[in-house]
mmCIF file of C-alpha atoms in Angstrom:
data_model
loop_
_atom_site.group_PDB
_atom_site.id
_atom_site.type_symbol
_atom_site.label_atom_id
_atom_site.label_comp_id
_atom_site.label_asym_id
_atom_site.label_seq_id
_atom_site.Cartn_x
_atom_site.Cartn_y
_atom_site.Cartn_z
ATOM 1 C CA MET A 242 -57.958 58.635 98.955
ATOM 2 C CA LYS A 243 -61.534 57.235 100.182
ATOM 3 C CA LEU A 244 -62.296 53.345 100.007
ATOM 4 C CA LEU A 245 -64.997 53.893 97.175
ATOM 5 C CA GLU A 246 -62.534 55.991 95.008
ATOM 6 C CA GLN A 247 -59.888 53.315 95.520
ATOM 7 C CA GLU A 248 -62.116 50.585 94.402
ATOM 8 C CA ILE A 249 -63.301 52.520 91.299
ATOM 9 C CA LEU A 250 -59.500 53.146 90.331
ATOM 10 C CA ASN A 251 -58.860 49.535 90.922
ATOM 11 C CA LYS A 252 -61.780 47.720 89.310
ATOM 12 C CA GLY A 253 -63.946 50.587 87.246
ATOM 13 C CA ARG A 254 -63.387 51.113 83.619
ATOM 14 C CA VAL A 255 -64.060 54.284 81.872
ATOM 15 C CA LEU A 256 -66.065 53.593 78.597
ATOM 16 C CA LYS A 257 -67.116 55.718 75.791
ATOM 17 C CA GLY A 258 -70.164 58.206 76.469
ATOM 18 C CA ASP A 259 -69.465 59.021 79.873
ATOM 19 C CA VAL A 260 -70.148 55.591 80.891
ATOM 20 C CA LEU A 261 -68.493 54.420 84.260
ATOM 21 C CA LYS A 262 -68.382 50.638 84.268
ATOM 22 C CA VAL A 263 -68.492 49.400 87.989
ATOM 23 C CA ASP A 264 -70.326 46.207 87.587
ATOM 24 C CA GLY A 265 -67.772 44.420 89.122
ATOM 25 C CA PHE A 266 -68.653 45.372 92.597
ATOM 26 C CA LEU A 267 -71.567 48.097 92.717
ATOM 27 C CA ASN A 268 -74.627 47.171 90.200
ATOM 28 C CA HIS A 269 -74.556 43.663 88.827
ATOM 29 C CA GLN A 270 -71.761 41.691 90.835
ATOM 30 C CA LEU A 271 -72.361 42.956 94.282
ATOM 31 C CA ASP A 272 -69.529 43.418 96.794
ATOM 32 C CA VAL A 273 -71.250 43.307 99.856
ATOM 33 C CA GLY A 274 -68.369 43.636 102.110
ATOM 34 C CA LEU A 275 -67.754 47.042 100.365
ATOM 35 C CA LEU A 276 -71.175 47.948 100.267
ATOM 36 C CA SER A 277 -71.715 47.239 104.276
ATOM 37 C CA THR A 278 -68.768 49.660 104.818
ATOM 38 C CA LEU A 279 -70.287 52.158 102.590
ATOM 39 C CA GLY A 280 -73.625 51.752 104.207
ATOM 40 C CA LYS A 281 -72.279 52.537 107.650
ATOM 41 C CA GLU A 282 -70.326 55.469 106.518
ATOM 42 C CA CYS A 283 -73.554 57.061 105.236
ATOM 43 C CA ALA A 284 -75.778 56.033 108.146
ATOM 44 C CA GLU A 285 -73.078 57.670 110.313
ATOM 45 C CA HIS A 286 -73.597 60.806 108.532
ATOM 46 C CA PHE A 287 -77.488 60.799 108.479
ATOM 47 C CA LYS A 288 -77.835 59.235 111.862
ATOM 48 C CA SER A 289 -79.093 62.278 113.932
ATOM 49 C CA GLN A 290 -81.690 63.296 111.235
ATOM 50 C CA GLY A 291 -84.484 60.974 112.363
ATOM 51 C CA ILE A 292 -84.954 59.195 109.592
ATOM 52 C CA THR A 293 -87.848 56.498 109.165
ATOM 53 C CA LYS A 294 -87.171 54.998 105.663
ATOM 54 C CA VAL A 295 -84.649 54.843 102.982
ATOM 55 C CA LEU A 296 -86.350 54.961 99.408
ATOM 56 C CA THR A 297 -84.426 54.054 96.282
ATOM 57 C CA VAL A 298 -85.556 52.916 92.863
ATOM 58 C CA GLU A 299 -85.312 49.260 91.765
ATOM 59 C CA ALA A 300 -82.774 47.650 90.877
ATOM 60 C CA SER A 301 -79.274 48.812 91.144
ATOM 61 C CA GLY A 302 -79.874 50.968 94.110
ATOM 62 C CA ILE A 303 -81.392 48.123 96.210
ATOM 63 C CA ALA A 304 -78.097 46.693 97.778
ATOM 64 C CA PHE A 305 -76.560 49.943 98.626
ATOM 65 C CA SER A 306 -79.768 51.088 100.531
ATOM 66 C CA CYS A 307 -80.116 48.137 102.319
ATOM 67 C CA PHE A 308 -76.886 48.628 104.023
ATOM 68 C CA ILE A 309 -77.605 51.803 105.135
ATOM 69 C CA ALA A 310 -80.954 51.051 106.207
ATOM 70 C CA TYR A 311 -79.519 48.212 108.242
ATOM 71 C CA TYR A 312 -77.152 50.511 109.985
ATOM 72 C CA LEU A 313 -79.891 53.178 110.393
ATOM 73 C CA GLY A 314 -82.278 50.600 111.907
ATOM 74 C CA VAL A 315 -85.382 51.527 109.480
ATOM 75 C CA SER A 316 -86.614 49.701 106.334
ATOM 76 C CA VAL A 317 -86.096 50.216 102.852
ATOM 77 C CA LEU A 318 -88.763 51.035 100.144
ATOM 78 C CA PHE A 319 -87.868 50.513 96.775
ATOM 79 C CA ALA A 320 -89.675 52.292 94.051
ATOM 80 C CA LYS A 321 -90.629 49.857 90.859
ATOM 81 C CA LYS A 322 -90.410 50.905 87.315
ATOM 82 C CA ASN A 323 -92.855 50.600 84.726
ATOM 83 C CA LYS A 324 -92.785 51.044 80.918
ATOM 84 C CA THR A 325 -96.564 50.987 80.747
ATOM 85 C CA SER A 326 -98.971 53.587 82.613
ATOM 86 C CA ASN A 327 -101.125 50.847 84.126
ATOM 87 C CA LEU A 328 -101.068 52.376 87.614
ATOM 88 C CA THR A 329 -103.688 52.262 90.268
ATOM 89 C CA ASP A 330 -104.933 54.737 92.700
ATOM 90 C CA THR A 331 -103.204 52.684 95.503
ATOM 91 C CA VAL A 332 -99.799 53.960 94.447
ATOM 92 C CA TYR A 333 -97.844 57.493 94.289
ATOM 93 C CA SER A 334 -96.183 57.825 90.992
ATOM 94 C CA THR A 335 -94.578 59.861 88.537
ATOM 95 C CA GLN A 336 -92.540 60.024 85.262
ATOM 96 C CA VAL A 337 -88.446 59.639 85.136
ATOM 97 C CA MET A 338 -86.280 60.337 81.941
ATOM 98 C CA SER A 339 -83.546 57.532 81.656
ATOM 99 C CA TYR A 340 -80.559 59.228 79.814
ATOM 100 C CA THR A 341 -78.997 55.904 79.806
ATOM 101 C CA HIS A 342 -81.963 54.169 78.325
ATOM 102 C CA GLY A 343 -83.131 56.972 76.349
ATOM 103 C CA ARG A 344 -86.638 56.498 77.472
ATOM 104 C CA VAL A 345 -89.462 57.677 80.203
ATOM 105 C CA TYR A 346 -90.616 55.282 82.674
ATOM 106 C CA ASP A 347 -92.895 55.319 85.671
ATOM 107 C CA ILE A 348 -91.641 54.694 89.161
ATOM 108 C CA PHE A 349 -94.296 54.034 91.559
ATOM 109 C CA VAL A 350 -94.595 53.119 95.237
ATOM 110 C CA SER A 351 -97.557 51.739 97.334
ATOM 111 C CA LYS A 352 -99.448 54.282 99.300
ATOM 112 C CA ASP A 353 -99.343 51.858 102.295
ATOM 113 C CA TYR A 354 -95.632 52.666 102.640
ATOM 114 C CA LEU A 355 -95.148 56.117 102.402
ATOM 115 C CA HIS A 356 -96.722 58.572 104.877
ATOM 116 C CA SER A 357 -96.686 62.109 105.990
ATOM 117 C CA ASP A 358 -94.909 61.254 109.087
ATOM 118 C CA ASP A 359 -92.035 59.543 107.100
ATOM 119 C CA LYS A 360 -88.415 61.434 107.118
ATOM 120 C CA VAL A 361 -86.948 59.954 103.961
ATOM 121 C CA LEU A 362 -83.373 59.498 103.097
ATOM 122 C CA ILE A 363 -83.160 58.948 99.375
ATOM 123 C CA ALA A 364 -80.309 56.786 98.089
ATOM 124 C CA ASP A 365 -79.130 55.454 94.869
ATOM 125 C CA ASP A 366 -75.987 54.141 93.444
ATOM 126 C CA PHE A 367 -75.161 56.604 90.999
ATOM 127 C CA LEU A 368 -76.058 60.359 90.330
ATOM 128 C CA ALA A 369 -75.844 61.956 87.135
ATOM 129 C CA ASN A 370 -78.618 64.610 85.834
ATOM 130 C CA GLY A 371 -80.735 63.653 89.003
ATOM 131 C CA GLU A 372 -83.819 62.347 87.362
ATOM 132 C CA ALA A 373 -84.157 59.535 89.309
ATOM 133 C CA VAL A 374 -83.568 61.425 92.716
ATOM 134 C CA ASN A 375 -86.055 64.197 91.420
ATOM 135 C CA GLY A 376 -88.543 61.532 90.607
ATOM 136 C CA LEU A 377 -88.086 60.183 94.048
ATOM 137 C CA ARG A 378 -88.592 63.516 95.898
ATOM 138 C CA ARG A 379 -92.012 63.957 93.770
ATOM 139 C CA LEU A 380 -93.167 60.520 95.324
ATOM 140 C CA ILE A 381 -91.967 61.986 98.491
ATOM 141 C CA GLU A 382 -94.302 65.281 98.132
ATOM 142 C CA GLN A 383 -96.896 63.173 96.862
ATOM 143 C CA ALA A 384 -97.031 61.329 100.234
ATOM 144 C CA GLY A 385 -96.477 64.746 102.173
ATOM 145 C CA ALA A 386 -93.486 63.211 103.510
ATOM 146 C CA SER A 387 -90.048 65.209 104.285
ATOM 147 C CA LEU A 388 -86.892 64.648 102.510
ATOM 148 C CA ALA A 389 -84.024 64.234 105.405
ATOM 149 C CA GLY A 390 -81.010 63.819 102.650
ATOM 150 C CA VAL A 391 -79.612 62.033 99.702
ATOM 151 C CA ALA A 392 -76.929 59.272 99.756
ATOM 152 C CA ILE A 393 -75.293 58.807 96.747
ATOM 153 C CA ALA A 394 -72.653 55.879 95.897
ATOM 154 C CA VAL A 395 -70.967 57.368 92.866
ATOM 155 C CA GLU A 396 -71.784 61.214 91.729
ATOM 156 C CA LYS A 397 -70.749 62.335 88.058
ATOM 157 C CA GLY A 398 -69.826 65.686 89.185
ATOM 158 C CA PHE A 399 -69.431 66.693 85.666
ATOM 159 C CA GLN A 400 -73.261 66.415 85.179
ATOM 160 C CA LYS A 401 -75.417 68.724 87.159
ATOM 161 C CA GLY A 402 -77.486 66.751 89.348
ATOM 162 C CA GLY A 403 -75.602 66.895 92.626
ATOM 163 C CA ASP A 404 -74.411 70.501 92.135
ATOM 164 C CA LYS A 405 -78.304 71.521 91.666
ATOM 165 C CA LEU A 406 -79.304 69.420 94.603
ATOM 166 C CA ARG A 407 -76.471 71.089 96.915
ATOM 167 C CA ALA A 408 -77.734 74.744 95.449
ATOM 168 C CA GLU A 409 -81.129 73.947 96.932
ATOM 169 C CA GLY A 410 -79.689 73.243 100.479
ATOM 170 C CA ILE A 411 -80.229 69.497 100.369
ATOM 171 C CA ASP A 412 -77.965 67.525 102.480
ATOM 172 C CA LEU A 413 -76.504 65.242 99.766
ATOM 173 C CA LEU A 414 -73.569 62.607 100.755
ATOM 174 C CA SER A 415 -71.664 61.518 97.711
ATOM 175 C CA LEU A 416 -69.150 58.894 98.459
ATOM 176 C CA ALA A 417 -67.155 59.568 95.606
ATOM 177 C CA VAL A 418 -67.449 62.378 93.008
ATOM 178 C CA ILE A 419 -66.009 62.197 89.474
ATOM 179 C CA ASP A 420 -65.383 65.711 88.253
ATOM 180 C CA GLU A 421 -63.828 64.506 84.724
ATOM 181 C CA MET A 422 -63.287 60.964 83.313
ATOM 182 C CA SER A 423 -62.050 59.682 80.001
ATOM 183 C CA GLU A 424 -60.985 56.525 78.361
ATOM 184 C CA GLU A 425 -57.518 58.309 77.734
ATOM 185 C CA ASP A 426 -56.563 60.363 81.149
ATOM 186 C CA GLY A 427 -58.698 58.047 83.580
ATOM 187 C CA ILE A 428 -60.772 59.758 86.447
ATOM 188 C CA ARG A 429 -60.346 62.781 88.427
ATOM 189 C CA PHE A 430 -61.952 62.771 91.781
ATOM 190 C CA ARG A 431 -63.414 65.966 93.525
ATOM 191 C CA SER A 432 -61.363 66.796 96.609
ATOM 192 C CA ASN A 433 -62.773 68.670 99.466
ATOM 193 C CA GLN A 434 -66.321 67.826 99.718
ATOM 194 C CA MET B 358 -93.025 28.884 114.738
ATOM 195 C CA LYS B 359 -90.439 29.922 112.689
ATOM 196 C CA LEU B 360 -89.847 33.842 112.423
ATOM 197 C CA LEU B 361 -90.467 34.113 108.560
ATOM 198 C CA GLU B 362 -93.810 32.177 109.243
ATOM 199 C CA GLN B 363 -94.540 34.174 111.973
ATOM 200 C CA GLU B 364 -94.068 37.602 109.947
ATOM 201 C CA ILE B 365 -95.922 36.087 107.097
ATOM 202 C CA LEU B 366 -99.102 35.422 109.299
ATOM 203 C CA ASN B 367 -98.703 38.986 110.968
ATOM 204 C CA LYS B 368 -98.078 40.930 107.989
ATOM 205 C CA GLY B 369 -98.965 38.887 104.753
ATOM 206 C CA ARG B 370 -102.103 38.932 102.977
ATOM 207 C CA VAL B 371 -103.453 36.139 100.950
ATOM 208 C CA LEU B 372 -105.391 37.739 97.652
ATOM 209 C CA LYS B 373 -107.088 35.642 94.973
ATOM 210 C CA GLY B 374 -104.935 33.985 92.378
ATOM 211 C CA ASP B 375 -102.623 32.288 94.762
ATOM 212 C CA VAL B 376 -101.147 35.825 95.461
ATOM 213 C CA LEU B 377 -99.260 36.084 98.860
ATOM 214 C CA LYS B 378 -98.887 39.861 99.445
ATOM 215 C CA VAL B 379 -95.850 40.372 101.514
ATOM 216 C CA ASP B 380 -94.620 43.297 100.090
ATOM 217 C CA GLY B 381 -94.853 45.178 103.216
ATOM 218 C CA PHE B 382 -91.625 43.386 104.491
ATOM 219 C CA LEU B 383 -90.134 41.313 101.655
ATOM 220 C CA ASN B 384 -90.552 42.631 98.364
ATOM 221 C CA HIS B 385 -91.207 46.183 98.154
ATOM 222 C CA GLN B 386 -90.723 47.522 101.392
ATOM 223 C CA LEU B 387 -87.978 45.591 102.995
ATOM 224 C CA ASP B 388 -87.260 44.943 106.645
ATOM 225 C CA VAL B 389 -83.932 44.765 106.756
ATOM 226 C CA GLY B 390 -83.411 43.451 110.255
ATOM 227 C CA LEU B 391 -85.376 40.479 109.067
ATOM 228 C CA LEU B 392 -83.647 39.914 106.088
ATOM 229 C CA SER B 393 -80.340 39.612 108.024
ATOM 230 C CA THR B 394 -81.578 37.367 110.343
ATOM 231 C CA LEU B 395 -82.823 35.126 107.626
ATOM 232 C CA GLY B 396 -79.724 35.809 105.642
ATOM 233 C CA LYS B 397 -77.463 34.473 108.612
ATOM 234 C CA GLU B 398 -79.542 31.331 108.806
ATOM 235 C CA CYS B 399 -79.089 30.606 105.330
ATOM 236 C CA ALA B 400 -75.426 31.375 105.520
ATOM 237 C CA GLU B 401 -75.355 28.773 108.537
ATOM 238 C CA HIS B 402 -76.978 26.139 106.681
ATOM 239 C CA PHE B 403 -74.918 26.410 103.598
ATOM 240 C CA LYS B 404 -71.376 27.530 104.982
ATOM 241 C CA SER B 405 -69.445 24.057 104.817
ATOM 242 C CA GLN B 406 -70.247 24.229 101.110
ATOM 243 C CA GLY B 407 -67.222 26.229 99.722
ATOM 244 C CA ILE B 408 -69.839 28.641 97.873
ATOM 245 C CA THR B 409 -68.166 31.396 95.996
ATOM 246 C CA LYS B 410 -71.418 33.441 95.021
ATOM 247 C CA VAL B 411 -74.876 33.893 95.380
ATOM 248 C CA LEU B 412 -76.660 34.251 92.296
ATOM 249 C CA THR B 413 -80.302 35.684 92.051
ATOM 250 C CA VAL B 414 -82.486 37.516 89.676
ATOM 251 C CA GLU B 415 -83.518 41.386 89.847
ATOM 252 C CA ALA B 416 -85.080 43.026 91.226
ATOM 253 C CA SER B 417 -86.778 41.692 94.562
ATOM 254 C CA GLY B 418 -84.124 38.589 95.202
ATOM 255 C CA ILE B 419 -81.546 41.104 95.681
ATOM 256 C CA ALA B 420 -81.977 42.118 99.042
ATOM 257 C CA PHE B 421 -82.281 38.791 100.395
ATOM 258 C CA SER B 422 -79.216 37.513 98.542
ATOM 259 C CA CYS B 423 -77.223 40.550 99.974
ATOM 260 C CA PHE B 424 -77.569 39.447 103.421
ATOM 261 C CA ILE B 425 -76.966 35.812 102.636
ATOM 262 C CA ALA B 426 -73.678 36.660 100.940
ATOM 263 C CA TYR B 427 -72.773 38.665 103.705
ATOM 264 C CA TYR B 428 -72.710 36.299 106.156
ATOM 265 C CA LEU B 429 -70.764 33.876 103.532
ATOM 266 C CA GLY B 430 -68.335 36.476 102.939
ATOM 267 C CA VAL B 431 -68.976 36.349 98.995
ATOM 268 C CA SER B 432 -70.221 38.322 96.337
ATOM 269 C CA VAL B 433 -73.581 38.590 94.868
ATOM 270 C CA LEU B 434 -74.485 38.279 91.238
ATOM 271 C CA PHE B 435 -77.699 39.657 90.009
ATOM 272 C CA ALA B 436 -79.394 38.517 86.669
ATOM 273 C CA LYS B 437 -80.656 41.413 84.867
ATOM 274 C CA LYS B 438 -84.138 41.043 82.889
ATOM 275 C CA ASN B 439 -84.811 42.046 79.597
ATOM 276 C CA LYS B 440 -88.051 42.057 77.478
ATOM 277 C CA THR B 441 -86.091 42.188 74.279
ATOM 278 C CA SER B 442 -83.688 39.889 73.011
ATOM 279 C CA ASN B 443 -80.721 42.608 72.259
ATOM 280 C CA LEU B 444 -78.268 40.199 74.163
ATOM 281 C CA THR B 445 -74.491 40.304 73.336
ATOM 282 C CA ASP B 446 -71.782 37.190 73.093
ATOM 283 C CA THR B 447 -70.435 38.919 76.498
ATOM 284 C CA VAL B 448 -73.204 37.079 78.594
ATOM 285 C CA TYR B 449 -74.622 33.985 79.718
ATOM 286 C CA SER B 450 -78.409 34.173 78.863
ATOM 287 C CA THR B 451 -81.821 32.276 78.973
ATOM 288 C CA GLN B 452 -85.637 32.610 78.609
ATOM 289 C CA VAL B 453 -87.999 32.365 81.497
ATOM 290 C CA MET B 454 -91.540 32.167 81.871
ATOM 291 C CA SER B 455 -93.173 34.419 84.313
ATOM 292 C CA TYR B 456 -96.581 32.999 85.220
ATOM 293 C CA THR B 457 -97.131 36.050 87.420
ATOM 294 C CA HIS B 458 -96.728 38.511 84.644
ATOM 295 C CA GLY B 459 -97.944 36.224 81.760
ATOM 296 C CA ARG B 460 -95.017 36.595 79.626
ATOM 297 C CA VAL B 461 -91.408 35.148 78.711
ATOM 298 C CA TYR B 462 -88.212 37.329 79.375
ATOM 299 C CA ASP B 463 -84.756 36.911 79.022
ATOM 300 C CA ILE B 464 -82.361 36.744 81.940
ATOM 301 C CA PHE B 465 -78.526 37.261 81.793
ATOM 302 C CA VAL B 466 -75.241 37.873 83.546
ATOM 303 C CA SER B 467 -71.622 38.866 82.294
ATOM 304 C CA LYS B 468 -69.389 35.979 81.305
ATOM 305 C CA ASP B 469 -66.869 38.251 83.322
ATOM 306 C CA TYR B 470 -68.603 37.267 86.846
ATOM 307 C CA LEU B 471 -69.312 33.676 86.560
ATOM 308 C CA HIS B 472 -66.650 31.153 85.928
ATOM 309 C CA SER B 473 -66.062 27.476 85.970
ATOM 310 C CA ASP B 474 -64.369 27.271 89.328
ATOM 311 C CA ASP B 475 -67.412 29.117 90.839
ATOM 312 C CA LYS B 476 -69.935 27.016 93.436
ATOM 313 C CA VAL B 477 -72.859 29.158 93.349
ATOM 314 C CA LEU B 478 -75.654 29.517 95.680
ATOM 315 C CA ILE B 479 -79.010 30.572 94.110
ATOM 316 C CA ALA B 480 -81.279 32.646 96.275
ATOM 317 C CA ASP B 481 -84.647 34.316 95.768
ATOM 318 C CA ASP B 482 -87.506 35.601 97.588
ATOM 319 C CA PHE B 483 -90.086 33.351 96.414
ATOM 320 C CA LEU B 484 -90.317 29.789 94.796
ATOM 321 C CA ALA B 485 -93.556 28.850 92.872
ATOM 322 C CA ASN B 486 -93.082 26.569 89.778
ATOM 323 C CA GLY B 487 -89.119 27.116 89.623
ATOM 324 C CA GLU B 488 -88.903 28.837 86.279
ATOM 325 C CA ALA B 489 -86.748 31.486 87.805
ATOM 326 C CA VAL B 490 -84.448 29.048 89.820
ATOM 327 C CA ASN B 491 -84.144 26.796 86.623
ATOM 328 C CA GLY B 492 -83.064 29.677 84.580
ATOM 329 C CA LEU B 493 -80.537 30.689 86.726
ATOM 330 C CA ARG B 494 -79.032 27.107 86.987
ATOM 331 C CA ARG B 495 -79.071 27.341 83.034
ATOM 332 C CA LEU B 496 -76.851 30.160 83.261
ATOM 333 C CA ILE B 497 -74.659 28.229 85.818
ATOM 334 C CA GLU B 498 -74.465 25.477 83.563
ATOM 335 C CA GLN B 499 -73.370 27.621 80.554
ATOM 336 C CA ALA B 500 -70.788 29.273 82.793
ATOM 337 C CA GLY B 501 -69.395 25.459 83.452
ATOM 338 C CA ALA B 502 -69.889 26.486 86.929
ATOM 339 C CA SER B 503 -71.379 24.032 90.021
ATOM 340 C CA LEU B 504 -74.497 24.616 92.176
ATOM 341 C CA ALA B 505 -74.147 24.484 95.368
ATOM 342 C CA GLY B 506 -77.685 25.026 96.792
ATOM 343 C CA VAL B 507 -80.991 26.912 96.636
ATOM 344 C CA ALA B 508 -81.884 29.467 99.334
ATOM 345 C CA ILE B 509 -85.500 30.512 99.410
ATOM 346 C CA ALA B 510 -87.481 32.662 101.640
ATOM 347 C CA VAL B 511 -91.059 32.074 100.866
ATOM 348 C CA GLU B 512 -91.993 28.575 98.722
ATOM 349 C CA LYS B 513 -95.205 27.866 97.556
ATOM 350 C CA GLY B 514 -95.612 24.174 98.273
ATOM 351 C CA PHE B 515 -98.565 23.920 96.483
ATOM 352 C CA GLN B 516 -96.840 24.618 93.135
ATOM 353 C CA LYS B 517 -94.267 21.977 91.927
ATOM 354 C CA GLY B 518 -91.144 23.883 91.701
ATOM 355 C CA GLY B 519 -89.610 22.956 95.270
ATOM 356 C CA ASP B 520 -90.468 19.234 95.374
ATOM 357 C CA LYS B 521 -88.835 18.909 91.894
ATOM 358 C CA LEU B 522 -85.678 20.494 92.944
ATOM 359 C CA ARG B 523 -85.970 18.167 96.089
ATOM 360 C CA ALA B 524 -86.558 15.145 93.761
ATOM 361 C CA GLU B 525 -83.187 15.905 92.153
ATOM 362 C CA GLY B 526 -81.250 15.746 95.385
ATOM 363 C CA ILE B 527 -80.572 19.566 95.229
ATOM 364 C CA ASP B 528 -80.145 21.023 98.466
ATOM 365 C CA LEU B 529 -83.014 23.568 99.015
ATOM 366 C CA LEU B 530 -83.492 25.628 101.974
ATOM 367 C CA SER B 531 -86.859 27.244 101.752
ATOM 368 C CA LEU B 532 -87.596 29.500 104.994
ATOM 369 C CA ALA B 533 -91.309 29.064 104.735
ATOM 370 C CA VAL B 534 -93.258 26.361 102.602
ATOM 371 C CA ILE B 535 -96.614 27.300 102.356
ATOM 372 C CA ASP B 536 -98.790 24.286 101.492
ATOM 373 C CA GLU B 537 -102.143 25.585 101.339
ATOM 374 C CA MET B 538 -103.612 29.003 101.197
ATOM 375 C CA SER B 539 -106.802 30.829 100.715
ATOM 376 C CA GLU B 540 -108.658 34.063 101.550
ATOM 377 C CA GLU B 541 -110.955 32.290 103.920
ATOM 378 C CA ASP B 542 -109.012 29.600 105.843
ATOM 379 C CA GLY B 543 -105.868 31.546 105.643
ATOM 380 C CA ILE B 544 -102.184 29.894 105.322
ATOM 381 C CA ARG B 545 -101.107 26.387 106.235
ATOM 382 C CA PHE B 546 -97.260 25.630 106.773
ATOM 383 C CA ARG B 547 -95.410 22.514 105.752
ATOM 384 C CA SER B 548 -94.021 20.961 109.207
ATOM 385 C CA ASN B 549 -90.756 18.871 109.109
ATOM 386 C CA GLN B 550 -88.776 20.139 106.675
#
């Protein structure tokens, strides 16, 4: 049993509507000791890829990304969210559908901080349908930068975002992949990743 | 010259309307090596206070808070922002005025993660009028918890939030206090803090 899986079993709760409540340690209250250990594990996996930057989206991806970047010795860039479209020509931007919140929003990063010579690791706390990751990939494409891989804390393996990335040959490291979960029967993790 | 002051002089830019642009290392792109050093300095200052939790507000306070909390060996709790008032009885909430964005928003934390026996360090990247810090103080009061102090990266000393907190006797550590700034004349830091 891996560390994050154990934490999810100990402290997570499955709610209706495919919601996994992990806000006690991952995305509201933050167990920074755990996040540091997870960040180190991700950095170890990606350390030979020549990564220059970790890219995430506010707000809950920031903490996880900071510890990955710390151990890689690079900076984090977090995309900002905007419900309006009042964007300028100084940013790369794209639209992302949030199934959780049932709306489309813009994400954007300053052109000052993403360049064609960047090798970018995308990181986020959750991966479900892959909307956020694919939005971040579009920002990387707009900058002419290259994608080194994707680091995720919790992947909802019963949704299709992760498997689509793997089918594309992207180096996806998910520290815990949930293949089934329900209020009644609990959580089943994917083995042999 | 302190480390953060030097970074601000090297990489910050003063824009019209009392805006200090430090998004290259503090609140969009994140220099996590710098943030780790700053976090360690804050932890050193507050280490004997029996702090149980670092409280901040999304999104730009999260990274700074994570490194303070890491060196204190405690968790971070970040208040979420909401433009609507669709809050439940499971949260502590209050309203905060943002002068930057010209609007009022709700901030809230789950009652599950803030308790009467908590000794809380508030942390944020910026302090200007003190609206966010005072909002976070109201959440602490609602929980019956106690305030151990306030850690700030950049204080705009020409606004009054910081001096009001000091006048109340609150242990405020600001790593850089700007007393004057303008596009023409640059930045003057407060000495002898």
